[in-house]
CSV table of N, CA and C in Angstrom, one decimal:
chain,number,residue,atom,x,y,z
P,1,MET,N,-11.4,16.1,10.8
P,1,MET,CA,-10.2,15.1,10.8
P,1,MET,C,-9.3,15.8,9.4
P,2,ILE,N,-8.0,15.5,9.4
P,2,ILE,CA,-7.2,15.5,8.2
P,2,ILE,C,-7.5,14.6,7.2
P,3,ALA,N,-7.8,15.2,6.2
P,3,ALA,CA,-8.1,14.4,4.9
P,3,ALA,C,-7.3,14.5,4.0
P,4,HIS,N,-6.2,15.5,3.6
P,4,HIS,CA,-5.7,16.2,2.7
P,4,HIS,C,-4.4,17.0,3.5
P,5,LEU,N,-3.1,16.6,2.7
P,5,LEU,CA,-1.7,17.6,3.4
P,5,LEU,C,-1.1,17.7,2.2
P,6,SER,N,-0.6,19.2,1.8
P,6,SER,CA,0.2,19.8,1.0
P,6,SER,C,1.2,20.4,2.1
P,7,GLY,N,2.5,20.1,1.4
P,7,GLY,CA,3.3,21.1,1.7
P,7,GLY,C,4.8,20.5,1.5
P,8,SER,N,5.8,20.7,2.3
P,8,SER,CA,7.3,20.7,2.1
P,8,SER,C,7.6,19.6,3.0
P,9,ILE,N,8.4,18.6,2.3
P,9,ILE,CA,9.1,17.5,3.4
P,9,ILE,C,10.2,17.8,3.8
P,10,LEU,N,9.8,17.6,5.1
P,10,LEU,CA,11.1,18.1,6.4
P,10,LEU,C,11.8,16.9,6.2
P,11,PHE,N,11.3,15.6,6.6
P,11,PHE,CA,12.5,14.9,6.7
P,11,PHE,C,11.6,13.2,6.1
P,12,THR,N,12.7,12.4,5.8
P,12,THR,CA,11.9,10.9,5.7
P,12,THR,C,12.8,10.1,6.6
P,13,GLY,N,11.8,9.4,7.3
P,13,GLY,CA,12.3,8.3,8.3
P,13,GLY,C,12.1,6.8,7.4
P,14,ASP,N,12.1,5.7,8.5
P,14,ASP,CA,12.2,4.4,8.0
P,14,ASP,C,10.9,4.2,7.0
P,15,ARG,N,9.8,4.6,7.6
P,15,ARG,CA,8.3,4.3,7.1
P,15,ARG,C,7.2,5.3,7.7
P,16,TYR,N,8.1,6.7,7.4
P,16,TYR,CA,7.0,7.8,7.4
P,16,TYR,C,7.8,9.0,6.9
P,17,VAL,N,7.3,10.3,6.8
P,17,VAL,CA,7.6,11.6,6.4
P,17,VAL,C,7.2,12.7,7.4
P,18,VAL,N,7.8,13.9,7.5
P,18,VAL,CA,7.3,14.6,8.4
P,18,VAL,C,7.2,16.0,7.1
P,19,ILE,N,5.8,16.0,6.8
P,19,ILE,CA,5.4,17.1,6.3
P,19,ILE,C,5.0,18.3,6.7
P,20,GLU,N,5.9,19.6,6.4
P,20,GLU,CA,5.3,21.2,7.2
P,20,GLU,C,4.5,21.9,5.8
P,21,THR,N,3.2,21.8,6.9
P,21,THR,CA,1.9,22.6,6.0
P,21,THR,C,1.9,24.1,7.0
P,22,ALA,N,2.4,25.2,6.8
P,22,ALA,CA,1.3,26.6,7.4
P,22,ALA,C,2.5,26.4,8.7
P,23,GLY,N,3.8,25.9,8.4
P,23,GLY,CA,4.4,25.9,9.8
P,23,GLY,C,4.2,25.0,10.9
P,24,VAL,N,3.5,23.8,10.4
P,24,VAL,CA,3.3,23.0,11.3
P,24,VAL,C,3.9,21.5,10.5
P,25,GLY,N,4.8,20.7,11.3
P,25,GLY,CA,5.1,19.7,10.7
P,25,GLY,C,4.2,18.1,10.9
P,26,TYR,N,3.7,17.4,10.4
P,26,TYR,CA,2.8,16.3,10.7
P,26,TYR,C,3.9,15.2,9.9
P,27,LYS,N,3.9,14.2,11.0
P,27,LYS,CA,4.4,13.0,11.1
P,27,LYS,C,3.1,12.5,10.1
P,28,VAL,N,3.6,11.5,8.8
P,28,VAL,CA,2.8,10.5,8.3
P,28,VAL,C,3.2,9.5,8.1
P,29,ARG,N,2.6,8.5,8.6
P,29,ARG,CA,3.1,7.1,8.0
P,29,ARG,C,2.7,6.9,6.2
P,30,VAL,N,3.3,6.1,5.8
P,30,VAL,CA,3.4,6.0,4.2
P,30,VAL,C,3.9,4.4,4.0
P,31,ALA,N,3.3,4.0,2.7
P,31,ALA,CA,3.7,2.6,2.2
P,31,ALA,C,5.3,2.7,1.7
P,32,LEU,N,6.1,1.9,1.8
P,32,LEU,CA,7.6,2.0,0.9
P,32,LEU,C,7.3,2.6,-0.3
P,33,ASP,N,6.4,2.2,-1.3
P,33,ASP,CA,6.4,2.5,-2.5
P,33,ASP,C,6.3,4.2,-2.5
P,34,THR,N,4.9,4.6,-1.7
P,34,THR,CA,5.2,5.8,-1.5
P,34,THR,C,6.4,6.9,-0.9
P,35,LEU,N,7.1,6.2,-0.1
P,35,LEU,CA,8.1,6.8,0.8
P,35,LEU,C,9.5,6.6,-0.6
P,36,GLN,N,9.7,5.7,-1.4
P,36,GLN,CA,10.6,5.8,-2.4
P,36,GLN,C,10.1,7.0,-3.3
P,37,THR,N,9.0,7.1,-3.5
P,37,THR,CA,8.9,8.1,-4.5
P,37,THR,C,9.1,9.3,-3.8
P,38,LEU,N,8.5,9.7,-2.9
P,38,LEU,CA,8.8,11.1,-2.0
P,38,LEU,C,10.3,11.4,-2.0
P,39,ARG,N,11.6,10.4,-1.6
P,39,ARG,CA,12.5,10.2,-1.4
P,39,ARG,C,13.4,10.8,-2.7
P,40,LYS,N,12.7,10.5,-3.9
P,40,LYS,CA,13.3,10.7,-5.2
P,40,LYS,C,12.8,12.4,-5.6
P,41,ASN,N,11.5,13.0,-4.9
P,41,ASN,CA,11.3,14.2,-5.1
P,41,ASN,C,12.3,15.1,-5.0
P,42,THR,N,12.7,15.6,-5.6
P,42,THR,CA,13.9,16.6,-6.1
P,42,THR,C,13.4,18.4,-5.3
P,43,ASP,N,11.9,18.4,-5.6
P,43,ASP,CA,11.4,19.9,-4.9
P,43,ASP,C,11.4,19.7,-4.0
P,44,ASN,N,11.2,18.7,-3.1
P,44,ASN,CA,10.4,18.5,-1.6
P,44,ASN,C,9.1,19.1,-1.5
P,45,LYS,N,8.4,19.1,-2.5
P,45,LYS,CA,6.9,19.5,-2.3
P,45,LYS,C,6.1,18.0,-2.3
P,46,THR,N,5.0,18.2,-1.7
P,46,THR,CA,4.4,16.9,-1.7
P,46,THR,C,2.9,17.1,-1.5
P,47,SER,N,2.1,16.0,-1.9
P,47,SER,CA,0.6,16.4,-1.5
P,47,SER,C,0.2,15.0,-1.4
P,48,LEU,N,-0.3,14.8,-0.4
P,48,LEU,CA,-1.0,13.6,0.2
P,48,LEU,C,-2.5,13.2,0.8
P,49,TRP,N,-3.2,12.4,0.2
P,49,TRP,CA,-4.7,12.0,0.8
P,49,TRP,C,-4.2,11.2,2.2
P,50,ILE,N,-5.1,11.4,3.2
P,50,ILE,CA,-4.5,11.3,4.5
P,50,ILE,C,-5.9,10.8,5.5
P,51,TYR,N,-5.6,9.5,5.8
P,51,TYR,CA,-6.5,8.9,6.7
P,51,TYR,C,-6.2,9.3,8.3
P,52,THR,N,-6.5,9.6,9.2
P,52,THR,CA,-6.5,10.0,10.3
P,52,THR,C,-7.2,9.1,11.4
P,53,VAL,N,-6.2,8.2,12.2
P,53,VAL,CA,-6.8,7.3,13.7
P,53,VAL,C,-6.5,8.1,14.6
P,54,VAL,N,-7.5,8.6,15.4
P,54,VAL,CA,-7.9,9.1,16.5
P,54,VAL,C,-7.9,8.0,17.7
P,55,ARG,N,-6.8,7.9,18.6
P,55,ARG,CA,-6.9,6.9,19.7
P,55,ARG,C,-6.7,8.0,21.2
P,56,GLU,N,-7.0,7.1,22.4
P,56,GLU,CA,-6.8,7.7,23.5
P,56,GLU,C,-5.7,8.5,23.5
P,57,ASP,N,-4.5,7.5,23.3
P,57,ASP,CA,-3.1,8.2,23.5
P,57,ASP,C,-2.2,8.6,22.2
P,58,ALA,N,-3.1,8.7,21.0
P,58,ALA,CA,-2.4,9.0,19.9
P,58,ALA,C,-3.4,9.4,18.9
P,59,LEU,N,-2.6,10.3,17.9
P,59,LEU,CA,-3.2,10.7,16.7
P,59,LEU,C,-2.0,10.6,15.5
P,60,ASP,N,-2.4,9.2,14.9
P,60,ASP,CA,-1.9,8.9,13.7
P,60,ASP,C,-2.4,9.2,12.3
P,61,LEU,N,-1.3,9.6,11.3
P,61,LEU,CA,-1.7,9.9,10.4
P,61,LEU,C,-1.0,8.9,9.3
P,62,TYR,N,-2.0,8.6,8.2
P,62,TYR,CA,-1.4,7.5,7.1
P,62,TYR,C,-1.7,8.3,5.7
P,63,GLY,N,-0.6,8.3,5.2
P,63,GLY,CA,-0.6,9.1,3.7
P,63,GLY,C,-0.5,8.3,2.6
P,64,PHE,N,-1.2,8.6,1.3
P,64,PHE,CA,-1.6,8.0,0.2
P,64,PHE,C,-1.4,9.1,-0.7
P,65,GLN,N,-0.6,8.8,-1.9
P,65,GLN,CA,-0.3,9.3,-3.1
P,65,GLN,C,-1.6,9.7,-4.0
P,66,HIS,N,-2.4,8.4,-4.0
P,66,HIS,CA,-3.6,8.6,-4.9
P,66,HIS,C,-5.0,8.1,-3.9
P,67,GLN,N,-5.9,8.9,-4.4
P,67,GLN,CA,-7.4,8.3,-3.8
P,67,GLN,C,-7.5,6.8,-3.6
P,68,THR,N,-7.0,6.2,-4.9
P,68,THR,CA,-7.5,4.8,-4.7
P,68,THR,C,-6.7,3.8,-3.9
P,69,GLU,N,-5.9,4.1,-3.5
P,69,GLU,CA,-4.6,3.9,-2.2
P,69,GLU,C,-5.6,3.9,-1.2
P,70,LEU,N,-5.9,4.8,-0.8
P,70,LEU,CA,-6.5,5.3,0.5
P,70,LEU,C,-8.0,4.6,0.4
P,71,GLU,N,-8.8,4.6,-0.5
P,71,GLU,CA,-10.0,3.9,-0.7
P,71,GLU,C,-9.6,2.1,0.1
P,72,PHE,N,-8.8,1.9,-0.8
P,72,PHE,CA,-8.4,0.4,-0.7
P,72,PHE,C,-8.1,-0.1,1.0
P,73,PHE,N,-7.0,1.3,1.4
P,73,PHE,CA,-6.7,1.2,2.6
P,73,PHE,C,-7.9,1.3,3.7
P,74,GLU,N,-8.8,1.8,3.2
P,74,GLU,CA,-10.1,2.1,4.3
P,74,GLU,C,-10.7,0.7,4.3
P,75,MET,N,-10.8,0.1,2.9
P,75,MET,CA,-11.5,-1.4,2.6
P,75,MET,C,-10.8,-2.5,3.7
P,76,LEU,N,-9.6,-2.2,3.5
P,76,LEU,CA,-8.8,-3.5,4.3
P,76,LEU,C,-9.0,-3.2,6.1
P,77,ILE,N,-9.0,-1.9,6.5
P,77,ILE,CA,-9.4,-1.8,7.7
P,77,ILE,C,-10.8,-2.1,8.3
P,78,SER,N,-11.7,-2.0,7.3
P,78,SER,CA,-13.2,-2.5,7.6
P,78,SER,C,-13.0,-3.7,7.9
P,79,VAL,N,-12.0,-4.5,7.7
P,79,VAL,CA,-11.9,-6.1,8.0
P,79,VAL,C,-11.6,-6.4,9.4
P,80,SER,N,-12.6,-6.8,10.1
P,80,SER,CA,-12.2,-6.9,11.7
P,80,SER,C,-11.0,-7.9,11.9
P,81,GLY,N,-10.0,-7.3,12.9
P,81,GLY,CA,-8.7,-7.8,12.9
P,81,GLY,C,-7.7,-7.4,12.5
P,82,ILE,N,-7.9,-6.3,11.2
P,82,ILE,CA,-6.9,-5.5,10.3
P,82,ILE,C,-7.1,-4.4,10.8
P,83,GLY,N,-5.8,-3.9,11.4
P,83,GLY,CA,-5.6,-2.3,11.8
P,83,GLY,C,-4.8,-1.7,10.5
P,84,PRO,N,-4.8,-0.4,11.2
P,84,PRO,CA,-4.0,0.8,10.2
P,84,PRO,C,-2.6,0.3,9.9
P,85,LYS,N,-1.8,-0.6,10.8
P,85,LYS,CA,-0.4,-0.4,10.5
P,85,LYS,C,-0.7,-1.9,9.7
P,86,GLY,N,-1.5,-2.9,10.0
P,86,GLY,CA,-1.5,-3.9,9.3
P,86,GLY,C,-1.9,-4.1,7.9
P,87,ALA,N,-2.9,-2.9,7.7
P,87,ALA,CA,-3.3,-2.3,6.1
P,87,ALA,C,-2.1,-1.9,5.7
P,88,LEU,N,-1.2,-1.0,6.2
P,88,LEU,CA,0.2,-0.5,5.6
P,88,LEU,C,1.1,-1.7,5.1
P,89,GLY,N,1.2,-2.3,6.2
P,89,GLY,CA,1.9,-3.5,5.6
P,89,GLY,C,1.5,-4.6,4.5
P,90,ILE,N,0.1,-4.6,4.5
P,90,ILE,CA,-0.5,-5.4,3.1
P,90,ILE,C,0.1,-4.6,1.9
P,91,LEU,N,-0.2,-3.0,2.3
P,91,LEU,CA,-0.2,-2.0,0.9
P,91,LEU,C,1.3,-2.3,0.5
P,92,ASN,N,2.3,-2.6,1.3
P,92,ASN,CA,4.0,-2.8,1.2
P,92,ASN,C,4.4,-4.0,0.1
P,93,VAL,N,3.3,-4.9,0.3
P,93,VAL,CA,3.7,-6.1,-0.3
P,93,VAL,C,3.6,-6.0,-1.8
P,94,ALA,N,2.5,-5.4,-2.5
P,94,ALA,CA,2.5,-5.2,-3.8
P,94,ALA,C,1.5,-4.0,-4.2
P,95,PRO,N,1.5,-3.4,-5.5
P,95,PRO,CA,0.4,-2.5,-5.9
P,95,PRO,C,-0.6,-2.9,-5.6
P,96,VAL,N,-1.5,-1.9,-5.4
P,96,VAL,CA,-3.2,-2.1,-5.2
P,96,VAL,C,-3.8,-2.9,-6.1
P,97,GLU,N,-3.4,-2.7,-7.6
P,97,GLU,CA,-3.9,-3.3,-8.2
P,97,GLU,C,-3.7,-4.9,-8.1
P,98,HIS,N,-2.2,-5.2,-8.2
P,98,HIS,CA,-2.1,-6.6,-7.8
P,98,HIS,C,-2.7,-7.5,-6.7
P,99,LEU,N,-3.0,-6.3,-5.7
P,99,LEU,CA,-3.8,-6.8,-4.3
P,99,LEU,C,-5.3,-7.0,-4.6
P,100,LYS,N,-5.8,-6.2,-5.3
P,100,LYS,CA,-7.3,-6.4,-5.6
P,100,LYS,C,-7.3,-7.6,-6.5
P,101,GLU,N,-6.3,-8.0,-7.4
P,101,GLU,CA,-6.6,-9.2,-8.0
P,101,GLU,C,-6.3,-10.3,-7.3
P,102,ALA,N,-5.5,-10.5,-6.4
P,102,ALA,CA,-5.2,-11.6,-5.7
P,102,ALA,C,-6.4,-11.8,-4.9
P,103,ILE,N,-7.0,-10.6,-4.2
P,103,ILE,CA,-8.3,-11.0,-3.3
P,103,ILE,C,-9.2,-11.2,-4.4
P,104,ALA,N,-9.6,-10.7,-5.4
P,104,ALA,CA,-10.6,-11.1,-6.4
P,104,ALA,C,-10.6,-13.1,-6.7
P,105,MET,N,-9.0,-13.3,-6.9
P,105,MET,CA,-8.8,-14.5,-7.2
P,105,MET,C,-8.8,-15.6,-6.0
P,106,GLY,N,-8.8,-15.2,-5.0
P,106,GLY,CA,-8.6,-16.1,-3.7
P,106,GLY,C,-7.2,-16.2,-3.4
P,107,ASP,N,-6.3,-15.7,-3.7
P,107,ASP,CA,-4.9,-16.1,-3.7
P,107,ASP,C,-4.5,-15.9,-2.2
P,108,THR,N,-4.5,-16.6,-1.3
P,108,THR,CA,-4.0,-16.4,0.1
P,108,THR,C,-2.6,-15.9,0.4
P,109,ALA,N,-1.7,-16.5,-0.4
P,109,ALA,CA,-0.4,-16.4,-0.8
P,109,ALA,C,0.2,-15.0,-0.8
P,110,ALA,N,-0.5,-14.0,-1.6
P,110,ALA,CA,0.0,-12.8,-1.8
P,110,ALA,C,-0.3,-12.1,-0.4
P,111,LEU,N,-1.1,-12.2,0.4
P,111,LEU,CA,-1.6,-11.8,1.7
P,111,LEU,C,-0.4,-12.4,3.0
P,112,THR,N,-0.5,-13.2,2.6
P,112,THR,CA,0.3,-14.1,4.0
P,112,THR,C,1.7,-13.6,4.0
P,113,LYS,N,2.1,-12.9,3.0
P,113,LYS,CA,3.7,-12.5,3.0
P,113,LYS,C,3.9,-11.2,4.3
P,114,VAL,N,2.5,-10.8,4.7
P,114,VAL,CA,2.9,-9.9,5.8
P,114,VAL,C,3.1,-10.0,6.9
P,115,SER,N,4.1,-9.6,7.7
P,115,SER,CA,4.0,-10.1,9.0
P,115,SER,C,2.9,-9.7,10.2
P,116,GLY,N,2.5,-11.0,10.7
P,116,GLY,CA,1.2,-10.7,11.5
P,116,GLY,C,-0.1,-11.1,10.7
P,117,ILE,N,0.0,-11.3,9.4
P,117,ILE,CA,-1.0,-11.6,8.5
P,117,ILE,C,-0.9,-13.4,8.7
P,118,GLY,N,-1.8,-14.2,9.1
P,118,GLY,CA,-1.7,-15.7,8.7
P,118,GLY,C,-2.7,-16.2,7.4
P,119,SER,N,-2.6,-17.6,7.8
P,119,SER,CA,-3.6,-17.9,6.6
P,119,SER,C,-5.1,-17.4,6.8
P,120,LYS,N,-5.2,-17.4,7.9
P,120,LYS,CA,-6.9,-17.4,8.7
P,120,LYS,C,-7.4,-15.9,8.4
P,121,SER,N,-6.3,-14.7,8.5
P,121,SER,CA,-6.8,-13.6,8.3
P,121,SER,C,-6.8,-13.2,6.6
P,122,ALA,N,-5.8,-13.9,6.2
P,122,ALA,CA,-5.9,-13.7,4.8
P,122,ALA,C,-7.3,-14.1,4.2
P,123,GLN,N,-7.7,-15.6,4.7
P,123,GLN,CA,-8.9,-16.0,4.2
P,123,GLN,C,-10.0,-15.0,4.5
P,124,LYS,N,-10.2,-14.7,5.6
P,124,LYS,CA,-10.9,-13.6,6.5
P,124,LYS,C,-11.2,-12.4,5.2
P,125,ILE,N,-9.7,-11.7,5.0
P,125,ILE,CA,-9.5,-10.4,4.0
P,125,ILE,C,-10.3,-10.7,2.6
P,126,ILE,N,-9.8,-11.9,2.4
P,126,ILE,CA,-10.7,-12.3,0.8
P,126,ILE,C,-12.1,-12.7,0.7
P,127,LEU,N,-12.6,-13.1,1.9
P,127,LEU,CA,-13.9,-13.6,1.9
P,127,LEU,C,-14.6,-12.2,2.2
P,128,GLU,N,-14.3,-11.0,2.8
P,128,GLU,CA,-14.8,-9.9,3.2
P,128,GLU,C,-14.8,-9.1,2.1
P,129,LEU,N,-13.7,-9.2,1.4
P,129,LEU,CA,-13.5,-7.9,0.4
P,129,LEU,C,-13.8,-8.5,-1.0
P,130,ARG,N,-14.1,-9.8,-1.1
P,130,ARG,CA,-14.1,-10.4,-2.6
P,130,ARG,C,-14.9,-9.7,-3.3
P,131,ASP,N,-16.3,-9.8,-2.4
P,131,ASP,CA,-17.5,-9.0,-3.2
P,131,ASP,C,-17.6,-7.4,-3.6
P,132,LYS,N,-17.1,-7.0,-2.8
P,132,LYS,CA,-16.6,-5.6,-2.9
P,132,LYS,C,-15.8,-5.1,-3.9
P,133,LEU,N,-15.0,-6.3,-4.7
P,133,LEU,CA,-13.9,-6.0,-5.6
P,133,LEU,C,-14.4,-6.9,-6.7
P,134,GLY,N,-16.0,-7.4,-6.6
P,134,GLY,CA,-16.2,-8.1,-7.8
P,134,GLY,C,-16.0,-8.2,-9.2
P,135,GLY,N,-16.4,-6.6,-9.6
P,135,GLY,CA,-16.1,-6.6,-11.0
P,135,GLY,C,-14.5,-6.4,-11.6
P,136,HIS,N,-13.8,-6.6,-10.3
P,136,HIS,CA,-12.3,-5.9,-10.8
P,136,HIS,C,-11.4,-7.3,-11.5
P,137,GLU,N,-11.8,-8.4,-11.6
P,137,GLU,CA,-11.1,-9.5,-12.0
P,137,GLU,C,-11.0,-9.2,-13.5
P,138,GLY,N,-12.2,-9.1,-14.0
P,138,GLY,CA,-11.9,-8.7,-15.6
P,138,GLY,C,-11.6,-7.3,-15.8
P,139,ASP,N,-11.1,-6.7,-15.3
P,139,ASP,CA,-10.8,-5.2,-15.5
P,139,ASP,C,-9.2,-5.1,-16.1
P,140,THR,N,-8.5,-5.7,-15.8
P,140,THR,CA,-6.7,-5.7,-15.8
P,140,THR,C,-6.4,-6.7,-16.7
P,141,GLY,N,-7.2,-7.4,-17.6
P,141,GLY,CA,-6.3,-8.2,-18.1
P,141,GLY,C,-5.5,-9.2,-17.8
P,142,GLY,N,-6.3,-10.3,-17.0
P,142,GLY,CA,-5.7,-11.1,-16.1
P,142,GLY,C,-4.4,-12.0,-16.2
P,143,THR,N,-4.5,-12.2,-17.5
P,143,THR,CA,-3.7,-12.9,-18.2
P,143,THR,C,-1.9,-12.2,-17.7
P,144,MET,N,-1.8,-11.2,-18.0
P,144,MET,CA,-0.4,-10.2,-17.9
P,144,MET,C,-0.2,-10.3,-16.6
P,145,LEU,N,-1.4,-10.4,-15.6
P,145,LEU,CA,-0.8,-10.2,-14.4
P,145,LEU,C,-0.5,-11.2,-13.7
P,146,GLY,N,-1.0,-12.5,-14.4
P,146,GLY,CA,-0.5,-13.8,-13.8
P,146,GLY,C,0.7,-14.3,-14.5
P,147,ASP,N,1.1,-14.0,-15.4
P,147,ASP,CA,2.5,-14.1,-16.4
P,147,ASP,C,3.5,-12.9,-15.4
P,148,GLU,N,3.0,-12.0,-14.9
P,148,GLU,CA,3.9,-11.2,-14.1
P,148,GLU,C,4.1,-11.8,-12.6
P,149,ARG,N,3.2,-12.5,-12.0
P,149,ARG,CA,3.3,-13.4,-10.9
P,149,ARG,C,4.3,-14.6,-11.0
P,150,ASP,N,4.1,-15.0,-12.4
P,150,ASP,CA,5.1,-16.1,-12.2
P,150,ASP,C,6.3,-15.8,-12.6
P,151,ALA,N,6.8,-14.8,-13.0
P,151,ALA,CA,8.2,-14.2,-13.3
P,151,ALA,C,8.3,-13.9,-12.0
P,152,ILE,N,7.6,-13.1,-11.2
P,152,ILE,CA,8.1,-13.0,-10.0
P,152,ILE,C,8.6,-14.2,-9.1
P,153,GLU,N,7.8,-15.0,-9.0
P,153,GLU,CA,7.8,-16.5,-8.6
P,153,GLU,C,9.1,-16.9,-8.9
P,154,GLY,N,9.5,-17.2,-10.1
P,154,GLY,CA,10.9,-17.5,-10.7
P,154,GLY,C,12.0,-16.8,-9.9
P,155,LEU,N,11.6,-15.4,-10.4
P,155,LEU,CA,13.1,-14.7,-9.4
P,155,LEU,C,13.6,-15.1,-8.1
P,156,VAL,N,12.1,-14.9,-7.2
P,156,VAL,CA,12.3,-15.2,-6.0
P,156,VAL,C,13.1,-16.7,-6.0
P,157,ALA,N,12.5,-17.6,-6.5
P,157,ALA,CA,13.1,-19.1,-6.5
P,157,ALA,C,14.4,-19.0,-7.0
P,158,LEU,N,15.2,-17.8,-7.6
P,158,LEU,CA,16.4,-18.0,-8.1
P,158,LEU,C,17.4,-16.9,-6.8
P,159,GLY,N,16.3,-16.6,-5.9
P,159,GLY,CA,17.3,-16.1,-4.8
P,159,GLY,C,16.9,-14.4,-4.6
P,160,TYR,N,16.3,-14.0,-5.7
P,160,TYR,CA,16.1,-12.5,-5.3
P,160,TYR,C,15.0,-12.3,-4.4
P,161,SER,N,15.0,-11.1,-3.6
P,161,SER,CA,13.6,-10.9,-2.7
P,161,SER,C,12.6,-10.4,-3.9
P,162,GLU,N,11.1,-10.3,-3.2
P,162,GLU,CA,10.1,-10.2,-3.8
P,162,GLU,C,10.3,-8.4,-4.4
P,163,ARG,N,10.6,-8.1,-3.4
P,163,ARG,CA,10.6,-6.5,-3.6
P,163,ARG,C,11.2,-6.0,-4.9
P,164,SER,N,13.1,-6.6,-5.0
P,164,SER,CA,13.6,-6.7,-5.7
P,164,SER,C,13.2,-7.1,-7.3
P,165,ALA,N,12.5,-8.4,-7.4
P,165,ALA,CA,11.8,-8.9,-8.4
P,165,ALA,C,10.8,-8.2,-8.9
P,166,ARG,N,10.2,-7.3,-8.4
P,166,ARG,CA,9.1,-6.4,-8.3
P,166,ARG,C,9.6,-5.1,-9.1
P,167,GLU,N,10.7,-4.7,-8.7
P,167,GLU,CA,11.1,-3.6,-9.2
P,167,GLU,C,11.6,-3.8,-10.4
P,168,ALA,N,12.6,-4.9,-10.3
P,168,ALA,CA,13.0,-5.6,-12.1
P,168,ALA,C,11.9,-5.3,-12.8
P,169,LEU,N,11.0,-6.0,-12.9
P,169,LEU,CA,9.6,-5.9,-13.6
P,169,LEU,C,8.9,-4.9,-14.2
P,170,LYS,N,9.2,-3.8,-13.3
P,170,LYS,CA,8.6,-2.2,-13.6
P,170,LYS,C,9.6,-1.8,-14.6
P,171,LYS,N,10.5,-2.4,-15.1
P,171,LYS,CA,11.7,-1.6,-15.8
P,171,LYS,C,11.2,-2.5,-17.5
P,172,VAL,N,10.7,-3.7,-17.2
P,172,VAL,CA,10.5,-4.5,-18.5
P,172,VAL,C,9.3,-4.0,-19.3
P,173,SER,N,9.4,-4.0,-20.5
P,173,SER,CA,8.5,-3.8,-21.2
P,173,SER,C,7.4,-4.5,-21.0
P,174,SER,N,6.1,-4.4,-21.6
P,174,SER,CA,4.9,-5.1,-21.3
P,174,SER,C,4.9,-6.2,-22.4
P,175,GLU,N,5.5,-5.4,-23.9
P,175,GLU,CA,5.5,-6.5,-24.6
P,175,GLU,C,6.7,-7.7,-24.4
């Protein structure tokens, strides 16, 4: 199985990149944050952790910048009913740390923002992954993430998209 790719970015599509390694171009599906980072990359070199899906009619590669993203993706697809595309959709909603906190706190609203993930699927994800993420809740200083969530909800109420609200908050000092 392909576990890691390093090479030159030949093309960036809507939700994927083509990475050339040793003369072969690999189409790798990536989360939107990863795609934005790769588009900003000026030297066109990249290195991604890969999850390989082999099916009867396809061989799909999913790429992640960090090992922690890959591990969380693997946790998500371990939940019955959540496939690789659904898991990637969940990763498009928020950074991994925020998703882990949402799961640890039982916040189904954070997960139902994904197309194809309803409240029952969100509850199933929380039920199956909460124990695996058990020690996480105290790790990140939950107050700041709660304040961050309130700020995002406020910006969304004012008419901003959730993605643009998250991008704006990234630029704000933590103080």
